[in-house]
mmCIF file of C-alpha atoms in Angstrom:
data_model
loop_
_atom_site.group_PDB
_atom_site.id
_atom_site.type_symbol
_atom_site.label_atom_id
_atom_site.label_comp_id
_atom_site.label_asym_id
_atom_site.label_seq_id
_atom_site.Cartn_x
_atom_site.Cartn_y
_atom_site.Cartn_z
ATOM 1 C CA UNK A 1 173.270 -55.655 -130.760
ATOM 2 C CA UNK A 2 174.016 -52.698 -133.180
ATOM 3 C CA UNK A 3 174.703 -54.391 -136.314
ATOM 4 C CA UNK A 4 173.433 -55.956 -138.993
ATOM 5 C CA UNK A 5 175.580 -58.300 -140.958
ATOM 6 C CA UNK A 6 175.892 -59.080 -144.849
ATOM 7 C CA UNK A 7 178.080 -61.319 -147.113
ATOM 8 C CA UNK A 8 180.196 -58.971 -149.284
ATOM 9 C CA UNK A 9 179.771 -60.600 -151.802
ATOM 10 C CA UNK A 10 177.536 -63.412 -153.293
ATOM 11 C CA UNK A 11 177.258 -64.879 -157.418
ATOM 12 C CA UNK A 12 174.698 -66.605 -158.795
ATOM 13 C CA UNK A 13 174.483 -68.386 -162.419
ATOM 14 C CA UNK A 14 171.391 -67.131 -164.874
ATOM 15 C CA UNK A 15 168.504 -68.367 -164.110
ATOM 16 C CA UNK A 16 169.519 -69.792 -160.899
ATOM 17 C CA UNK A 17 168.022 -69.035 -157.101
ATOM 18 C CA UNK A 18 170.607 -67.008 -154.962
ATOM 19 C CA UNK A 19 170.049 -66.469 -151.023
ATOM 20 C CA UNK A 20 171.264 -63.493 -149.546
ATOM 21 C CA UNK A 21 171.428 -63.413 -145.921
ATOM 22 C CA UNK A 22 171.208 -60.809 -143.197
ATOM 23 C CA UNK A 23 172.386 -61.093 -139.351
ATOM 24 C CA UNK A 24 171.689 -59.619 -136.525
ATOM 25 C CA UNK A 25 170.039 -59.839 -132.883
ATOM 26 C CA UNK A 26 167.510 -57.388 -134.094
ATOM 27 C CA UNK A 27 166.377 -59.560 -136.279
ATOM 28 C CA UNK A 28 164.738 -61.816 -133.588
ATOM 29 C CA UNK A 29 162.050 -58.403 -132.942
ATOM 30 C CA UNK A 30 161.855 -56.949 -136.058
ATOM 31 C CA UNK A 31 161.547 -57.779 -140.035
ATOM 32 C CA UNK A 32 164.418 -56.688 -142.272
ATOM 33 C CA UNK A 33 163.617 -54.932 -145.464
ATOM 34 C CA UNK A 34 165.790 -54.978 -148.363
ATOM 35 C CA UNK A 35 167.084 -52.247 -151.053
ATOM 36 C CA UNK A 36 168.375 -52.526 -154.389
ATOM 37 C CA UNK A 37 170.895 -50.340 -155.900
ATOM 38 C CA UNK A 38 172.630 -50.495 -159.439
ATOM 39 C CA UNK A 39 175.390 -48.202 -159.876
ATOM 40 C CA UNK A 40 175.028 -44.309 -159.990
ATOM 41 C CA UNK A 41 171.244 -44.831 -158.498
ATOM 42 C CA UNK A 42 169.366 -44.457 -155.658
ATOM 43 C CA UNK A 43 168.199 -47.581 -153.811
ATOM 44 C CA UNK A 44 164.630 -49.359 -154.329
ATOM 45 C CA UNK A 45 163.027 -50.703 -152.100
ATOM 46 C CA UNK A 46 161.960 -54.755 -153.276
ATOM 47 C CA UNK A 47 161.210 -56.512 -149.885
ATOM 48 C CA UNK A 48 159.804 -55.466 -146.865
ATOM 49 C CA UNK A 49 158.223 -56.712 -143.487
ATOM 50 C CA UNK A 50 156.792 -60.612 -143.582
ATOM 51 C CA UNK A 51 157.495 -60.548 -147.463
ATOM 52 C CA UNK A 52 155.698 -57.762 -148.869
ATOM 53 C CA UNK A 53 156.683 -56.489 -152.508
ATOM 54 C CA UNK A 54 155.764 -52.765 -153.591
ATOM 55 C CA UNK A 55 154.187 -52.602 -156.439
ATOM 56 C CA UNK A 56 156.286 -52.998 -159.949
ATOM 57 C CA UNK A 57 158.648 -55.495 -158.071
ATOM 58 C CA UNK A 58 159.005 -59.266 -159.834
ATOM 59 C CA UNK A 59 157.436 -61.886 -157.699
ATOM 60 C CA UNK A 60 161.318 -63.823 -158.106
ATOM 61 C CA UNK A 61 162.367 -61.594 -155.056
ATOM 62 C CA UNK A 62 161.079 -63.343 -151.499
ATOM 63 C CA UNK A 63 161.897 -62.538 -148.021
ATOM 64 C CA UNK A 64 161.948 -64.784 -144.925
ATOM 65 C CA UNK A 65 162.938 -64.649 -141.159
ATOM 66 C CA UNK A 66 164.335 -67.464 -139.205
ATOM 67 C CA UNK A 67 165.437 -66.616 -135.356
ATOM 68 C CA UNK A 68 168.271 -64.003 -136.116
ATOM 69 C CA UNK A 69 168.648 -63.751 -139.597
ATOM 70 C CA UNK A 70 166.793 -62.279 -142.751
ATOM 71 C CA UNK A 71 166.848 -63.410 -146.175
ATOM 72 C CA UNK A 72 166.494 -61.918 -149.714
ATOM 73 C CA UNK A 73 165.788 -64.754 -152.083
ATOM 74 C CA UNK A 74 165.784 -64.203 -155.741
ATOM 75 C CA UNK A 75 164.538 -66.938 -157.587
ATOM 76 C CA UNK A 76 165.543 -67.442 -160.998
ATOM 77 C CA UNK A 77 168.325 -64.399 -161.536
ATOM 78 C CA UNK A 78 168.123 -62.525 -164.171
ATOM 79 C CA UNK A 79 171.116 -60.244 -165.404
ATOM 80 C CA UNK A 80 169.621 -56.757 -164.278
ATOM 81 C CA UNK A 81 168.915 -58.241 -160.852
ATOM 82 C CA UNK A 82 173.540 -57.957 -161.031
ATOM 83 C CA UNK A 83 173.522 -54.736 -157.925
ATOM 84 C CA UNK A 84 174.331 -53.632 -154.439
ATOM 85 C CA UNK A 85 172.180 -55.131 -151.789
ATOM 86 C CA UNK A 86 171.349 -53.671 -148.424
ATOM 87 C CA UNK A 87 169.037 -55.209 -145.357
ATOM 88 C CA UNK A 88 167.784 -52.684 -143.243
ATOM 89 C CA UNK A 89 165.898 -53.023 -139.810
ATOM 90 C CA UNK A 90 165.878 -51.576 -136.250
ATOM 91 C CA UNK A 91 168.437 -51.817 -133.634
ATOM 92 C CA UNK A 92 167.199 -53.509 -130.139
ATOM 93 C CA UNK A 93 166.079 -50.335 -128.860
ATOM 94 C CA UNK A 94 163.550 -50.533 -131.502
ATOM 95 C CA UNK A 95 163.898 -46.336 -132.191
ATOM 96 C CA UNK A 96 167.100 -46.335 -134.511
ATOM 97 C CA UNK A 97 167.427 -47.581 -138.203
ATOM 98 C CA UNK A 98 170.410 -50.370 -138.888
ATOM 99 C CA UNK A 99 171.532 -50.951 -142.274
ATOM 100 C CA UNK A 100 173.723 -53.762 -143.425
ATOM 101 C CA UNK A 101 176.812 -53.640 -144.957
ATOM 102 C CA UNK A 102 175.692 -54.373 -148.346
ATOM 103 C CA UNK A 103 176.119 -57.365 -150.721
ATOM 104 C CA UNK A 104 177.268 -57.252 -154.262
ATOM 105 C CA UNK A 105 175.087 -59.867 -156.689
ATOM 106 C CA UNK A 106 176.771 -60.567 -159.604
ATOM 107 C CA UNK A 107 174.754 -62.871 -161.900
ATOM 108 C CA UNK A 108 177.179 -65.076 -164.221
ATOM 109 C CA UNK B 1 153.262 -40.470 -156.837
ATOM 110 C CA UNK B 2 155.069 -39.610 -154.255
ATOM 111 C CA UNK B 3 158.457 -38.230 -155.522
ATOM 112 C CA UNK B 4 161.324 -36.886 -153.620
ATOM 113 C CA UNK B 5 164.614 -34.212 -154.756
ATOM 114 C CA UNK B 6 167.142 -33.283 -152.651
ATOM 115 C CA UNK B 7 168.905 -29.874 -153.256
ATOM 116 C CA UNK B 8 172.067 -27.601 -151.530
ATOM 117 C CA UNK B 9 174.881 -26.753 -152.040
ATOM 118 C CA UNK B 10 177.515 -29.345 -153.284
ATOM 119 C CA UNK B 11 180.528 -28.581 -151.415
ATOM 120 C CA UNK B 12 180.981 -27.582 -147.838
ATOM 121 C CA UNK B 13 184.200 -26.501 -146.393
ATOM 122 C CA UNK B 14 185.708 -28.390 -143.242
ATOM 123 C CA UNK B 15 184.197 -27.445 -139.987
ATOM 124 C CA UNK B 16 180.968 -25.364 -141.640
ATOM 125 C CA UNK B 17 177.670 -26.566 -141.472
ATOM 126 C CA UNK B 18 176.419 -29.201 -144.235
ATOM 127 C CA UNK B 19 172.458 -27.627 -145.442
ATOM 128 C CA UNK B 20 169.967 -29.646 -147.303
ATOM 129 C CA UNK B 21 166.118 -29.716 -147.863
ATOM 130 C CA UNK B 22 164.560 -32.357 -149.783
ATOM 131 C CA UNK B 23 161.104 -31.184 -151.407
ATOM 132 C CA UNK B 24 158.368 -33.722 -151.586
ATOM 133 C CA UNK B 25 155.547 -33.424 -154.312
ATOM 134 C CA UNK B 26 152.436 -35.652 -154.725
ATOM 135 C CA UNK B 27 152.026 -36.381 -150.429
ATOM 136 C CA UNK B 28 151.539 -33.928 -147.622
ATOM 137 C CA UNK B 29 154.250 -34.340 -145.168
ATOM 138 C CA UNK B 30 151.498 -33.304 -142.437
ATOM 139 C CA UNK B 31 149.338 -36.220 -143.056
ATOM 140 C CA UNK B 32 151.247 -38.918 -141.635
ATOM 141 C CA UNK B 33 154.694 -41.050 -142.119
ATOM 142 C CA UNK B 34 158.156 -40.967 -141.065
ATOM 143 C CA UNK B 35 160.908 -39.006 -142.984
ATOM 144 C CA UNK B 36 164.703 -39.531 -143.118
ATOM 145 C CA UNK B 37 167.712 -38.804 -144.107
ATOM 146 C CA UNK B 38 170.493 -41.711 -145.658
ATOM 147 C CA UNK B 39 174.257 -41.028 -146.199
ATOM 148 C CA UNK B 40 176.133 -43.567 -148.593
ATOM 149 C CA UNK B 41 180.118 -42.205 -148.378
ATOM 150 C CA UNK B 42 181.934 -42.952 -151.837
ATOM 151 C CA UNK B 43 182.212 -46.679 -153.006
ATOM 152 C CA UNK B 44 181.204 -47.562 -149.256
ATOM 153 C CA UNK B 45 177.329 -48.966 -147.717
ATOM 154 C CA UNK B 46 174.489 -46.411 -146.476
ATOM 155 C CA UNK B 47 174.240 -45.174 -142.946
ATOM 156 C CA UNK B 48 170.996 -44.002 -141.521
ATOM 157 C CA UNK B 49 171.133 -40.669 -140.357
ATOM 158 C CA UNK B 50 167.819 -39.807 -138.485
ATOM 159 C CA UNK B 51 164.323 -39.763 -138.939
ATOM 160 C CA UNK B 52 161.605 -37.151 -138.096
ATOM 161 C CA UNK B 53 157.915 -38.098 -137.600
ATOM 162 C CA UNK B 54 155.066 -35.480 -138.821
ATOM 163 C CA UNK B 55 154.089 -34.612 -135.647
ATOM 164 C CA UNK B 56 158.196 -33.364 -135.517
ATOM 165 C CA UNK B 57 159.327 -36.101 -133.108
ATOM 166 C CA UNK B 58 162.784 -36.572 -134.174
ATOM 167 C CA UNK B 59 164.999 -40.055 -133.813
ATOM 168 C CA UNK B 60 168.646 -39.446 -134.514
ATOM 169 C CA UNK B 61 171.614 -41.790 -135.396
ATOM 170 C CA UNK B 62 173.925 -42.368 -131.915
ATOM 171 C CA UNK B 63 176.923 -41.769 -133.639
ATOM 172 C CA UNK B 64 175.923 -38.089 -135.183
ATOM 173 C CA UNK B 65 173.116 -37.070 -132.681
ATOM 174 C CA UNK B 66 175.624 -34.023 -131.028
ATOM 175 C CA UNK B 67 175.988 -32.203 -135.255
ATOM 176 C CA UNK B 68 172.410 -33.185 -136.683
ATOM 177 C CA UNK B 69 169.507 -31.424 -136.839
ATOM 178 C CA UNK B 70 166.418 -32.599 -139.173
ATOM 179 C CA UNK B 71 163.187 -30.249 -139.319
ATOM 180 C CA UNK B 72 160.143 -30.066 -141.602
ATOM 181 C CA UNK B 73 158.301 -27.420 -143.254
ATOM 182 C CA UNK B 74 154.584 -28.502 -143.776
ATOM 183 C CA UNK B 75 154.166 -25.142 -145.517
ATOM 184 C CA UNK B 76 156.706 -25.659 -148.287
ATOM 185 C CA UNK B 77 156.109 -29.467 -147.659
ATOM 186 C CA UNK B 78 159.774 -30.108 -147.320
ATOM 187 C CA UNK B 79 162.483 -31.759 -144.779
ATOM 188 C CA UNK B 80 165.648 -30.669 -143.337
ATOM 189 C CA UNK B 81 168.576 -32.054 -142.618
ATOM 190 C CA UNK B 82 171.666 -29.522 -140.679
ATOM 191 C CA UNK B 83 174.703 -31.328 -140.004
ATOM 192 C CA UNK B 84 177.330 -29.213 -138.244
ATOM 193 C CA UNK B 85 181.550 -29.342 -138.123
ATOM 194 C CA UNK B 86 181.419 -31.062 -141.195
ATOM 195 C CA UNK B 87 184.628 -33.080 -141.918
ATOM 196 C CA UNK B 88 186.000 -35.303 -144.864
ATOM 197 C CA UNK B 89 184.166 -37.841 -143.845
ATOM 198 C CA UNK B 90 181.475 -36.315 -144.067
ATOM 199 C CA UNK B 91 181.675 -36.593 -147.620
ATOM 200 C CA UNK B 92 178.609 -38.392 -149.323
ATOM 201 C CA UNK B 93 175.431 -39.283 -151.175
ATOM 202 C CA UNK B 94 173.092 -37.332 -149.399
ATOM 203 C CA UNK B 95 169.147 -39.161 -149.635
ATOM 204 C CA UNK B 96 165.782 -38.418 -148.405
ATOM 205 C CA UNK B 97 163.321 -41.015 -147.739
ATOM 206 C CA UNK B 98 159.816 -41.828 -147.097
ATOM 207 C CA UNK B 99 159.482 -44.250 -144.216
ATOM 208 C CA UNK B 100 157.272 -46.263 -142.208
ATOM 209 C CA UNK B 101 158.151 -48.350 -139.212
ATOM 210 C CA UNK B 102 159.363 -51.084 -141.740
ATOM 211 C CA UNK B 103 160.653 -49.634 -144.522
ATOM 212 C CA UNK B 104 161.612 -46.400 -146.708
ATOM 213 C CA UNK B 105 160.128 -45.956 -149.651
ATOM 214 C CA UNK B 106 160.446 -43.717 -151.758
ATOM 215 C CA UNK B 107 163.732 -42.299 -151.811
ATOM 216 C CA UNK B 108 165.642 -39.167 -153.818
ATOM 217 C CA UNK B 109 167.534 -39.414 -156.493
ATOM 218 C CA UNK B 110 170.379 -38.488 -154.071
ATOM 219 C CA UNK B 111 173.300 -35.843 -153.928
ATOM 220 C CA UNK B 112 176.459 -35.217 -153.800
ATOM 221 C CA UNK B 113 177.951 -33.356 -150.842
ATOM 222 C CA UNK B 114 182.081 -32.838 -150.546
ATOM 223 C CA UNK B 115 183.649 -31.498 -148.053
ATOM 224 C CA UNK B 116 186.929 -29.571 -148.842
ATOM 225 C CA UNK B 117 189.093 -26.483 -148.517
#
């Protein structure tokens, strides 16, 4: 497969955990990482391989793996985690970069 | 700290060739790691472009492999990206990247590249 699917859109009270999921057939070979991006900036980097955070990220972001699809969980949302969110991972072939669609967080 | 700035010119007329280099400061592109190139069109999601290895192996999106053309310079310790018979929708938020085989990080602050009459 050549995709990698998001929700467009997911909310998530203050405070609350949100899951946002990532599908694809990839995703049975190879970890997903995930990107951050608030409007008018770049994308950052907050999750990659078997839940790794770079440095500077808030232990409230988690990722996970189960057969075909990858998950960003944030845990405990805080207002400025309200962005764009994009998975990102191989295709089958292994040699070419996938991204998702994208999901838009919006923290009530 | 590895940092990352894109530069060219910010509009390209239809059917020209789209130029941009993306300088990187505090890493030496010759010692190791992938780098790429990301599109994000206006208001739409980010498309991987291609990536080039230090060594210069090169790994190009399917869907643009026939117009793109990534290099580096490990004297001026920058990347490349050519992209020919541009068209609108070619229109986008040009980024360079640091990558491994897992993830990119860290990327430019991005820019802009129209294409129009």
């Amino acid at each position: 497969s050549s995709e990698l699917t998001q929700d467009p859109a997911v909310s998530v009270a203050l405070g609350q955990t949100v899951r946002i999921t990532c599908q694809g057939d990839s995703l049975r070979t190879f970890y997903a990482s995930w990107y951050q991006q608030k409007p008018g900036q770049a994308p950052i980097l907050v999750v990659y391989g078997k839940n790794i955070r770079p440095s500077g990220i808030p232990d409230r972001f988690s990722g996970s793996r189960s057969v075909n699809t990858a998950s960003l969980t944030i845990t405990g949302a805080q207002a400025e985690d309200e962005a764009d969110y994009y998975c990102n991972s191989r295709d089958s072939s292994g040699d070419h970069l996938l991204f998702g669609g994208g999901t838009k967080l919006t923290v009530l | 700290q590895v940092q990352l700035q894109e530069s060219g010119p910010g509009l390209v007329k239809p059917s020209e060739t789209l130029s941009l280099t993306c300088a990187v400061s505090g890493f030496s592109i010759s010692s190791g790691y992938y780098w790429g190139w990301i599109r994000q069109p206006p208001g739409k999601g980010l498309e991987w472009i291609g990536n080039i290895f230090h060594s210069g192996t090169t790994y190009y999106n399917p869907s643009l492999k026939s117009r793109v053309t990534i290099s580096v310079d490990t004297s001026k310790n920058q990347l490349s990206l050519k992209l020919s018979s541009v068209t609108a929708a070619d229109t986008a938020v040009y980024y360079c990247a640091r990558m491994t085989y897992d993830s990119s990080y860290p990327w430019g602050q991005g820019t802009l590249v129209t294409v129009s009459s």
